[in-house]
Coordinates of C-alpha atoms and ligand atoms in Angstrom, one line a residue:
M1 CA 123.9 102.9 99.1
T2 CA 121.7 100.7 96.9
D3 CA 118.6 102.3 95.6
I4 CA 115.2 100.6 95.2
T5 CA 112.3 102.4 93.6
C6 CA 108.8 101.0 93.9
K7 CA 105.2 102.0 93.7
L8 CA 104.3 100.7 97.2
L9 CA 106.5 100.2 100.3
V10 CA 105.1 98.4 103.3
I11 CA 107.1 98.8 106.6
G12 CA 106.5 95.8 108.9
A13 CA 105.5 92.3 107.9
G14 CA 103.0 91.5 110.7
P15 CA 99.4 90.5 109.8
G16 CA 98.7 94.1 108.6
G17 CA 101.8 94.5 106.5
Y18 CA 102.1 91.1 104.9
V19 CA 98.4 91.0 104.0
C20 CA 98.6 94.5 102.5
A21 CA 101.7 93.4 100.5
I22 CA 100.2 90.2 99.2
R23 CA 97.0 91.9 98.1
A24 CA 99.0 94.7 96.4
G25 CA 101.1 92.1 94.6
Q26 CA 98.0 90.2 93.5
L27 CA 96.7 93.5 92.0
G28 CA 99.9 93.9 90.0
I29 CA 101.4 96.7 92.2
D30 CA 105.2 96.8 92.3
T31 CA 105.6 96.2 96.1
V32 CA 108.4 96.1 98.6
I33 CA 108.0 94.9 102.2
V34 CA 110.6 95.7 104.9
E35 CA 110.8 93.6 108.1
S36 CA 113.3 94.0 110.9
T37 CA 112.7 90.7 112.6
K38 CA 110.6 87.8 111.3
L39 CA 107.9 87.7 108.7
G40 CA 104.5 87.3 110.4
G41 CA 105.1 90.0 113.1
T42 CA 104.0 89.8 116.7
C43 CA 100.9 87.7 115.9
L44 CA 102.6 84.8 114.3
N45 CA 106.0 84.8 116.1
I46 CA 105.3 86.0 119.7
G47 CA 101.6 86.6 119.9
C48 CA 98.4 84.9 118.8
I49 CA 99.8 81.7 117.4
P50 CA 102.4 80.7 120.0
S51 CA 100.1 81.7 122.8
K52 CA 97.2 79.6 121.5
A53 CA 99.7 76.7 121.1
M54 CA 100.7 76.9 124.7
I55 CA 97.1 77.3 125.8
H56 CA 96.4 74.1 124.0
V57 CA 99.2 72.3 125.7
A58 CA 98.0 73.5 129.1
E59 CA 94.4 72.3 128.3
E60 CA 95.6 68.9 127.3
F61 CA 97.8 68.7 130.5
E62 CA 94.9 69.7 132.7
K63 CA 92.6 67.1 131.1
A64 CA 95.2 64.4 131.7
A65 CA 95.7 65.7 135.3
H66 CA 92.0 65.5 136.0
A67 CA 91.8 61.9 134.7
A68 CA 94.8 61.0 136.9
A69 CA 93.1 62.5 139.9
G70 CA 89.8 60.6 139.0
K71 CA 88.0 63.9 138.7
T72 CA 86.2 63.2 135.4
P73 CA 82.5 62.5 135.9
F74 CA 82.5 59.8 133.2
G75 CA 85.0 57.5 134.9
L76 CA 88.2 58.1 132.9
T77 CA 91.4 57.4 134.7
A78 CA 95.0 57.8 133.6
A79 CA 98.5 57.9 134.9
E80 CA 99.9 61.1 136.4
P81 CA 100.8 63.3 133.4
K82 CA 104.3 64.7 132.9
L83 CA 105.2 67.5 130.6
D84 CA 108.5 68.1 128.9
M85 CA 108.3 71.9 128.6
K86 CA 111.3 72.0 126.2
Q87 CA 109.4 69.7 123.8
A88 CA 106.2 71.7 124.2
V89 CA 108.1 74.9 123.3
A90 CA 109.8 73.2 120.4
W91 CA 106.4 72.0 119.1
K92 CA 105.1 75.6 119.3
D93 CA 108.2 76.9 117.6
G94 CA 107.7 74.4 114.8
I95 CA 104.2 75.7 114.1
V96 CA 105.6 79.2 114.0
Q97 CA 108.3 78.2 111.6
R98 CA 105.8 76.5 109.3
L99 CA 103.7 79.6 109.2
N100 CA 106.8 81.9 108.7
N101 CA 107.7 79.8 105.7
G102 CA 104.1 80.1 104.5
V103 CA 104.1 83.9 104.7
A104 CA 107.4 84.0 102.8
A105 CA 106.0 81.7 100.1
L106 CA 102.8 83.8 99.8
L107 CA 104.8 87.0 99.4
R108 CA 107.0 85.5 96.8
K109 CA 104.0 84.1 94.9
A110 CA 102.5 87.6 94.8
K111 CA 105.9 88.9 93.5
V112 CA 106.6 91.1 96.5
K113 CA 110.2 92.0 97.1
I114 CA 111.2 91.3 100.8
V115 CA 113.9 93.4 102.4
H116 CA 115.2 92.4 105.8
G117 CA 116.3 95.3 108.0
Q118 CA 115.2 98.3 110.1
A119 CA 113.4 101.0 108.2
R120 CA 113.7 104.7 109.0
F121 CA 112.0 107.6 107.2
R122 CA 114.2 110.1 105.5
D123 CA 111.2 112.0 104.1
G124 CA 107.6 111.2 103.1
K125 CA 108.7 109.3 100.0
T126 CA 112.1 107.9 101.1
V127 CA 113.2 105.3 103.6
T128 CA 116.6 104.0 104.6
V129 CA 116.9 100.4 105.6
E130 CA 119.8 99.0 107.7
T131 CA 120.4 95.6 106.2
E132 CA 123.0 92.9 106.9
T133 CA 124.7 93.9 103.7
G134 CA 124.6 97.6 104.4
P135 CA 122.1 100.4 104.0
K136 CA 119.5 100.5 101.3
L137 CA 117.6 103.5 100.1
I138 CA 114.0 102.8 99.1
K139 CA 111.9 105.4 97.2
A140 CA 108.2 104.8 96.9
E141 CA 105.1 106.6 95.6
T142 CA 103.0 105.3 98.5
I143 CA 104.2 104.0 102.0
V144 CA 102.2 102.0 104.5
I145 CA 103.3 102.1 108.1
A146 CA 102.5 98.7 109.7
T147 CA 105.1 98.5 112.4
G148 CA 102.8 97.2 115.1
S149 CA 103.3 97.4 118.8
V150 CA 105.6 96.4 121.7
P151 CA 104.8 95.5 125.3
V152 CA 104.5 98.4 127.7
E153 CA 107.2 98.5 130.3
L154 CA 106.6 99.7 133.8
P155 CA 109.4 102.2 134.8
F156 CA 109.6 100.7 138.3
L157 CA 109.6 97.1 137.0
P158 CA 111.7 97.0 133.8
F159 CA 112.0 93.9 131.8
G160 CA 115.0 91.8 132.5
G161 CA 116.0 89.2 135.1
N162 CA 112.8 87.5 136.4
V163 CA 110.6 90.3 135.1
I164 CA 109.3 89.1 131.7
S165 CA 106.9 90.2 128.9
S166 CA 104.6 87.9 127.0
T167 CA 107.5 87.2 124.6
G168 CA 109.6 85.9 127.5
A169 CA 106.7 83.9 129.0
L170 CA 106.1 82.1 125.7
A171 CA 109.8 81.0 125.5
L172 CA 110.1 79.6 129.1
T173 CA 111.4 76.0 129.0
E174 CA 110.9 75.6 132.7
L175 CA 107.7 76.1 134.6
P176 CA 108.0 78.8 137.2
K177 CA 106.7 77.5 140.5
R178 CA 105.2 80.9 141.5
L179 CA 104.1 83.3 138.7
V180 CA 102.9 86.9 139.5
V181 CA 101.1 88.5 136.6
V182 CA 100.8 92.3 136.5
G183 CA 97.7 93.2 134.5
G184 CA 94.5 91.1 134.3
G185 CA 93.7 91.9 130.7
Y186 CA 93.9 89.7 127.6
I187 CA 97.4 88.4 127.8
G188 CA 97.7 88.2 131.6
L189 CA 94.6 86.0 131.9
E190 CA 95.2 83.9 128.8
L191 CA 98.7 83.1 129.8
G192 CA 98.1 83.1 133.5
T193 CA 95.4 80.5 133.0
A194 CA 97.7 78.3 130.9
F195 CA 100.5 78.5 133.5
A196 CA 98.1 77.7 136.3
K197 CA 96.8 74.6 134.4
L198 CA 100.4 73.5 134.0
G199 CA 100.9 73.6 137.7
A200 CA 102.3 77.1 138.5
K201 CA 100.9 79.0 141.5
V202 CA 99.6 82.2 139.8
T203 CA 98.7 85.5 141.3
V204 CA 97.1 88.3 139.1
V205 CA 97.5 91.9 140.1
E206 CA 95.0 94.1 138.3
A207 CA 94.9 97.9 138.8
Q208 CA 91.2 98.3 138.0
D209 CA 88.4 96.9 140.2
K210 CA 87.6 94.0 137.8
I211 CA 89.5 91.7 135.4
L212 CA 89.1 92.1 131.7
P213 CA 87.8 95.6 132.1
L214 CA 86.8 95.7 128.4
Y215 CA 84.0 93.1 128.9
D216 CA 80.9 93.4 131.1
A217 CA 80.6 91.7 134.4
E218 CA 78.1 89.1 133.2
L219 CA 80.6 87.9 130.6
T220 CA 83.6 87.9 132.9
A221 CA 81.9 86.2 135.9
P222 CA 82.3 82.6 134.6
V223 CA 86.0 83.4 133.9
A224 CA 86.5 84.8 137.4
K225 CA 84.9 81.6 138.8
S226 CA 87.2 79.4 136.8
L227 CA 90.3 81.4 137.8
S228 CA 89.4 80.8 141.4
A229 CA 88.8 77.0 140.7
L230 CA 92.3 76.9 139.2
G231 CA 93.7 78.3 142.4
I232 CA 94.6 81.7 140.8
E233 CA 94.6 84.5 143.3
V234 CA 93.2 87.6 141.6
L235 CA 93.9 90.9 143.4
T236 CA 91.8 93.7 141.8
G237 CA 92.2 97.4 142.7
A238 CA 95.9 96.5 143.4
K239 CA 99.0 98.4 142.3
A240 CA 102.4 97.0 141.6
L241 CA 105.0 99.1 143.5
G242 CA 108.3 97.4 142.5
P243 CA 110.5 94.5 143.2
T244 CA 111.0 93.3 146.8
A245 CA 114.4 94.0 148.3
K246 CA 115.3 90.3 148.3
G247 CA 114.1 87.1 146.5
G248 CA 112.8 88.5 143.2
G249 CA 109.2 89.1 144.5
L250 CA 106.8 91.9 143.9
R251 CA 105.7 94.7 146.3
I252 CA 102.1 95.7 145.8
E253 CA 99.6 98.0 147.3
T254 CA 96.3 96.1 147.8
A255 CA 92.8 97.6 147.3
D256 CA 92.6 98.5 151.0
G257 CA 95.8 100.6 150.8
K258 CA 98.0 98.0 152.6
E259 CA 101.4 97.0 151.3
R260 CA 102.0 93.3 150.6
E261 CA 104.9 91.3 149.2
L262 CA 104.2 88.5 146.7
Q263 CA 106.8 85.8 146.3
A264 CA 107.6 85.1 142.6
D265 CA 109.9 83.1 140.5
K266 CA 108.8 85.1 137.5
I267 CA 106.9 88.4 137.2
L268 CA 105.0 88.6 133.9
V269 CA 104.1 92.2 133.1
T270 CA 101.1 92.5 130.7
V271 CA 99.7 96.0 131.1
G272 CA 99.0 96.8 127.4
R273 CA 101.0 97.5 124.3
A274 CA 102.5 100.7 122.8
P275 CA 102.9 101.6 119.1
A276 CA 106.3 100.6 117.7
T277 CA 107.5 103.9 116.3
S278 CA 110.6 104.8 118.4
R279 CA 113.1 103.9 115.6
L280 CA 111.0 104.8 112.6
G281 CA 112.2 108.4 112.2
L282 CA 108.7 109.9 112.6
D283 CA 110.3 113.2 113.4
E284 CA 111.2 113.5 109.7
L285 CA 107.4 113.6 108.9
V286 CA 104.5 115.8 110.0
L287 CA 101.9 113.2 111.0
D288 CA 98.9 113.9 113.2
M289 CA 99.0 111.6 116.2
D290 CA 96.2 110.2 118.4
G291 CA 98.1 110.1 121.7
R292 CA 101.1 107.9 121.0
F293 CA 99.3 106.2 118.0
I294 CA 99.3 107.4 114.4
R295 CA 96.0 109.1 113.6
I296 CA 94.2 107.6 110.5
G297 CA 90.9 108.3 108.6
E298 CA 88.3 105.9 107.2
R299 CA 90.8 104.8 104.4
C300 CA 93.7 104.4 106.9
E301 CA 95.2 107.5 105.4
T302 CA 97.4 109.6 107.7
S303 CA 97.6 113.4 107.6
M304 CA 100.4 113.1 104.9
R305 CA 99.4 112.4 101.3
G306 CA 100.7 109.0 100.2
I307 CA 101.3 107.7 103.7
Y308 CA 98.9 105.1 105.2
A309 CA 99.1 103.4 108.6
I310 CA 97.4 100.1 109.6
G311 CA 97.3 97.7 112.5
D312 CA 98.4 98.2 116.1
V313 CA 100.4 101.3 115.3
T314 CA 97.1 103.0 114.8
G315 CA 95.6 102.0 118.2
E316 CA 92.8 100.0 119.6
P317 CA 91.4 97.4 119.1
M318 CA 94.9 95.9 118.7
L319 CA 93.8 92.7 117.0
A320 CA 95.3 90.8 114.2
H321 CA 92.1 90.5 112.1
R322 CA 91.7 94.3 112.2
A323 CA 95.2 94.8 111.0
M324 CA 94.7 92.2 108.2
T325 CA 91.4 93.8 107.1
Q326 CA 93.0 97.3 107.0
G327 CA 95.9 95.9 105.0
E328 CA 93.7 94.4 102.4
M329 CA 91.7 97.6 102.1
V330 CA 94.7 99.8 101.8
A331 CA 96.2 97.6 99.0
E332 CA 92.9 98.0 97.0
I333 CA 92.9 101.8 97.6
V334 CA 96.4 102.0 96.3
A335 CA 95.2 100.1 93.2
G336 CA 92.5 102.7 92.7
E337 CA 89.5 100.9 94.2
P338 CA 86.9 103.0 95.9
R339 CA 87.3 101.4 99.4
I340 CA 86.4 102.8 102.8
W341 CA 86.3 101.3 106.3
D342 CA 82.6 100.2 106.4
K343 CA 82.7 97.2 108.7
A344 CA 79.8 96.7 111.0
C345 CA 81.9 95.1 113.7
I346 CA 85.3 93.7 114.7
P347 CA 84.7 90.6 116.7
A348 CA 86.9 90.1 119.8
I349 CA 87.8 86.9 121.5
C350 CA 89.5 86.3 124.8
F351 CA 91.0 82.8 124.9
T352 CA 90.5 82.2 128.6
D353 CA 88.7 79.2 130.1
P354 CA 85.9 79.7 129.3
E355 CA 86.4 81.8 126.2
I356 CA 84.6 85.1 125.7
V357 CA 83.4 86.4 122.3
S358 CA 82.0 89.8 121.6
A359 CA 80.8 91.2 118.3
G360 CA 79.1 94.6 117.9
L361 CA 77.4 96.4 120.8
S362 CA 77.0 95.2 124.4
P363 CA 73.6 96.0 126.0
T364 CA 75.1 99.0 127.8
E365 CA 76.8 100.3 124.6
A366 CA 73.6 99.9 122.6
K367 CA 71.6 101.8 125.2
A368 CA 74.3 104.5 125.4
A369 CA 74.0 104.8 121.6
G370 CA 70.3 105.7 122.1
F371 CA 68.7 102.4 121.1
A372 CA 65.7 100.8 122.9
V373 CA 66.8 97.2 123.0
K374 CA 65.5 93.7 123.2
L375 CA 67.8 91.1 124.8
G376 CA 67.9 87.4 124.6
Q377 CA 70.2 85.2 126.7
F378 CA 70.4 81.4 126.5
P379 CA 72.5 79.4 129.0
F380 CA 74.8 76.5 127.9
Q381 CA 73.3 74.5 130.8
A382 CA 70.3 73.9 128.5
N383 CA 72.4 73.1 125.4
G384 CA 72.9 69.3 124.7
R385 CA 76.3 69.8 123.0
A386 CA 77.7 71.8 125.9
M387 CA 76.6 69.1 128.3
T388 CA 78.2 66.3 126.3
R389 CA 81.4 68.3 126.2
H390 CA 81.2 68.7 130.0
G391 CA 81.3 72.5 129.6
E392 CA 78.0 74.0 130.7
A393 CA 79.2 77.3 132.1
G394 CA 78.2 80.4 130.1
F395 CA 75.7 81.6 127.7
V396 CA 75.0 83.4 124.4
R397 CA 73.4 86.8 124.5
V398 CA 71.9 88.7 121.6
V399 CA 71.2 92.5 121.6
A400 CA 68.7 93.8 119.1
R401 CA 66.8 97.0 118.3
A402 CA 63.4 96.8 120.0
D403 CA 61.6 98.5 117.0
N404 CA 62.9 96.5 114.0
H405 CA 64.8 93.6 115.6
L406 CA 68.0 94.5 113.8
V407 CA 70.8 92.7 115.7
L408 CA 73.3 95.2 117.2
G409 CA 75.5 92.9 119.2
I410 CA 76.1 89.3 120.1
Q411 CA 78.2 88.1 123.1
A412 CA 79.0 84.6 124.4
V413 CA 81.0 83.1 127.2
G414 CA 81.7 79.4 127.3
Q415 CA 84.0 76.6 126.3
G416 CA 84.7 76.6 122.6
V417 CA 82.7 79.7 121.8
S418 CA 85.6 81.3 119.9
E419 CA 84.4 79.3 116.9
L420 CA 81.0 81.0 117.1
S421 CA 82.6 84.3 116.4
A422 CA 82.3 83.8 112.6
A423 CA 78.5 83.3 112.8
F424 CA 78.2 86.3 115.1
G425 CA 80.2 88.6 112.8
L426 CA 78.4 87.4 109.7
A427 CA 75.0 88.0 111.3
I428 CA 75.9 91.6 112.2
E429 CA 77.7 92.3 108.9
M430 CA 74.7 91.0 106.9
G431 CA 72.3 93.1 108.9
A432 CA 70.4 90.1 110.3
R433 CA 67.2 90.6 112.4
L434 CA 66.3 88.4 115.3
E435 CA 63.9 86.5 112.9
D436 CA 66.7 85.7 110.5
I437 CA 68.7 84.0 113.2
A438 CA 65.7 82.3 114.7
G439 CA 64.6 81.1 111.3
T440 CA 68.0 79.6 110.3
I441 CA 68.3 75.9 110.9
H442 CA 71.2 75.3 113.3
A443 CA 72.6 71.8 113.2
H444 CA 72.0 69.6 116.3
P445 CA 73.8 69.0 118.6
T446 CA 76.0 72.1 118.4
L447 CA 76.9 75.1 120.6
G448 CA 75.5 77.2 117.8
E449 CA 72.0 76.2 118.7
A450 CA 72.4 78.5 121.8
F451 CA 72.7 81.4 119.3
Q452 CA 69.4 80.5 117.6
E453 CA 67.8 80.0 121.0
S454 CA 69.0 83.4 122.2
A455 CA 67.3 85.0 119.2
L456 CA 64.1 83.0 120.0
K457 CA 64.4 84.1 123.6
A458 CA 64.5 87.8 122.6
L459 CA 61.4 87.2 120.4
G460 CA 59.7 85.7 123.5
H461 CA 59.5 82.1 122.5
A462 CA 62.7 80.1 123.3
L463 CA 62.0 76.4 122.9
H464 CA 64.5 74.8 125.2
I465 CA 64.2 77.0 128.3
Ligands
FAD1 P1 102.8 93.4 114.3 O1 102.3 92.1 114.3 O2 103.4 93.9 115.6 O3 103.9 93.5 113.2 C1 104.7 94.6 113.0 C2 106.0 94.2 112.4 O4 106.7 95.4 112.0 C3 106.9 93.4 113.3 O5 107.3 92.2 112.7 C4 108.1 94.3 113.5 O6 109.3 93.6 113.6 C5 108.1 95.2 112.2 N1 108.7 96.5 112.4 C6 108.5 97.4 113.4 N2 109.3 98.5 113.1 C7 109.9 98.3 112.0 C8 110.9 99.0 111.3 N3 111.2 100.3 111.6 N4 111.4 98.5 110.1 C9 111.0 97.2 109.7 N5 110.2 96.5 110.4 C10 109.6 97.0 111.5 N6 95.4 89.4 118.3 C11 94.3 88.7 117.9 O7 93.6 89.1 117.1 N7 94.1 87.4 118.5 C12 94.8 86.9 119.4 O8 94.6 85.7 119.9 C13 96.0 87.6 119.8 N8 96.8 87.1 120.8 C14 97.9 87.8 121.1 C15 98.8 87.2 122.1 C16 99.9 87.9 122.5 C17 100.8 87.3 123.5 C18 100.2 89.2 121.9 C19 101.4 89.9 122.3 C20 99.3 89.8 121.0 C21 98.2 89.1 120.6 N9 97.3 89.6 119.7 C22 96.2 88.9 119.3 C23 97.5 90.9 119.1 C24 98.1 90.8 117.7 O9 99.4 90.1 117.8 C25 98.4 92.1 117.0 O10 97.1 92.9 117.0 C26 98.8 92.0 115.6 O11 100.1 91.3 115.6 C27 99.1 93.4 115.0 O12 99.5 93.3 113.7 P2 100.4 94.5 113.0 O13 100.6 94.0 111.6 O14 99.8 95.8 113.2 O15 101.8 94.5 113.8
NAD2 P1 95.1 94.7 128.0 O1 94.8 96.1 127.7 O2 94.2 93.6 127.5 O3 95.2 94.5 129.6 C1 96.1 95.3 130.4 C2 95.5 95.2 131.8 O4 96.5 95.7 132.7 C3 94.3 96.0 132.0 O5 93.3 95.2 132.7 C4 94.7 97.2 132.9 O6 93.7 97.7 133.7 C5 95.9 96.6 133.6 N1 96.9 97.5 134.1 C6 97.4 98.6 133.4 N2 98.4 99.1 134.2 C7 98.5 98.4 135.3 C8 99.4 98.4 136.4 N3 100.3 99.4 136.6 N4 99.2 97.5 137.4 C9 98.3 96.5 137.3 N5 97.4 96.4 136.2 C10 97.6 97.3 135.2 O7 96.6 94.5 127.5 P2 97.5 93.2 127.3 O8 96.9 92.0 128.0 O9 98.9 93.6 127.6 O10 97.3 92.9 125.8 C11 97.7 93.9 124.8 C12 96.8 93.9 123.6 O11 97.1 92.7 122.8 C13 95.4 93.9 123.9 O12 94.8 95.2 124.0 C14 94.8 93.1 122.8 O13 94.3 94.0 121.8 C15 95.9 92.3 122.2 N6 95.7 90.9 122.5 C16 94.6 90.2 122.0 C17 94.3 88.9 122.3 C18 93.1 88.3 121.8 O14 92.6 88.8 120.8 N7 92.7 87.1 122.3 C19 95.2 88.2 123.2 C20 96.3 88.9 123.7 C21 96.5 90.2 123.3

């Protein structure tokens, strides 16, 4: 067995792991990264990037279909659009490939050694890796577990045949006529919306009594309205029971306790993600766990000295930018920097139509934390840029402390609001007060003006409403 000795070993090259390795390399740390599939992890290969590519394809198709149907209010007409799904998937795969190559180049530039294979702990300092050329033994002073997550499988509806996960959905080269989505969370609604725009008849089965349970009802209402306009049937409070006896459909129990059969060409199961630890040999270690996830402290340290964990394997929120930020921080800690997790917020975006952004505390969370709050909400109906983009649904809402006007949270729902997330995050991270946002010149005409107006509204003197 070949032996490799290094200062830092990173297991998993998703956004958490590869960022950690790049930063460690930049800091001159002798670093090895092990990846069992493809560089870039879930996010780059089967998650964030390919899903946003397919969402874009669906948006363009829908626009063309509206023009063909003469549904644009500005008189645009066009021929009936046709989509070559194979070409769309190939275009998406091309983007993924370019980014894969980019990650490999960045790792090489940082002088990180890449080992392809499945890593398994032998003890707290040693890992064996099954590679194509045989097993390798890697000894490291410090190990970072960044193995990410995998889709949750329902025992009565296992993946296979016409039951698919998000990975399968993103690889479909033929549009399913009837798609049943189990789980009305992030993935179910982002992909369900995209398939509906492409022409599939979509039904969403959600166990809770509302879609996107993480967000408040005011934020999800415009999304629910748009799902209905797209012809998506949303069944909340409904339970999937299992496949139908014939025809590949799904048996469900509806909110009123009745059994119903849903016809389906594909059943997309998106009921959350579980930590990817099953083949990692965690039984060789004595790590404290947080349910199924690895428990970490403020420096992403686990309960064993010299072992860190970052990203989805450590639990919610399972977001790429959280994993990357943790990865960068851990690399600096390994280099001896005095770093600690001190972020004021982790913005979250749902790429539905319209999009939802949330940074910091919602009004309910702020009140539950004991704050007396001031709220300001500004609708896109009164925003010139939203009107010129023909996307007036939604609003920006700011939540601030009533006493000193410190901004605690900012949320928005609307077309294109994902790009406002940077301004929202910056405001909270910099400790902005309502007056800072109200006093910043926001260029006209932009959606961002709604952010300024929401602060003015909270201060009691909005100008355009
Ligand atoms: P991962 O990206 O899962 O990477 C872990 C890597 O470790 C994998 O490459 C895996 O092969 C490797 N690995 C696992 N075990 C071993 C082992 N034993 N040995 C060697 N290698 C191993 N997040 C967002 O922020 N924005 C989005 O828009 C977004 N969209 C998403 C859409 C979809 C369809 C999905 C599924 C997820 C989406 N996410 C999104 C979530 C995001 O992908 C994850 O939060 C992110 O990828 C987590 O990064 P990570 O580094 O922790 O793990
Ligand atoms: P999710 O947690 O967002 O949603 C899962 C949904 O399934 C929930 O609404 C839940 O109530 C429902 N559910 C659970 N069991 C069910 C059952 N048996 N029947 C019907 N409904 C059931 O999970 P996801 O959509 O699978 O996404 C996984 C993770 O990936 C997310 O938590 C998120 O962190 C990440 N992600 C993020 C983005 C983004 O940032 N835009 C996009 C996609 C995924």
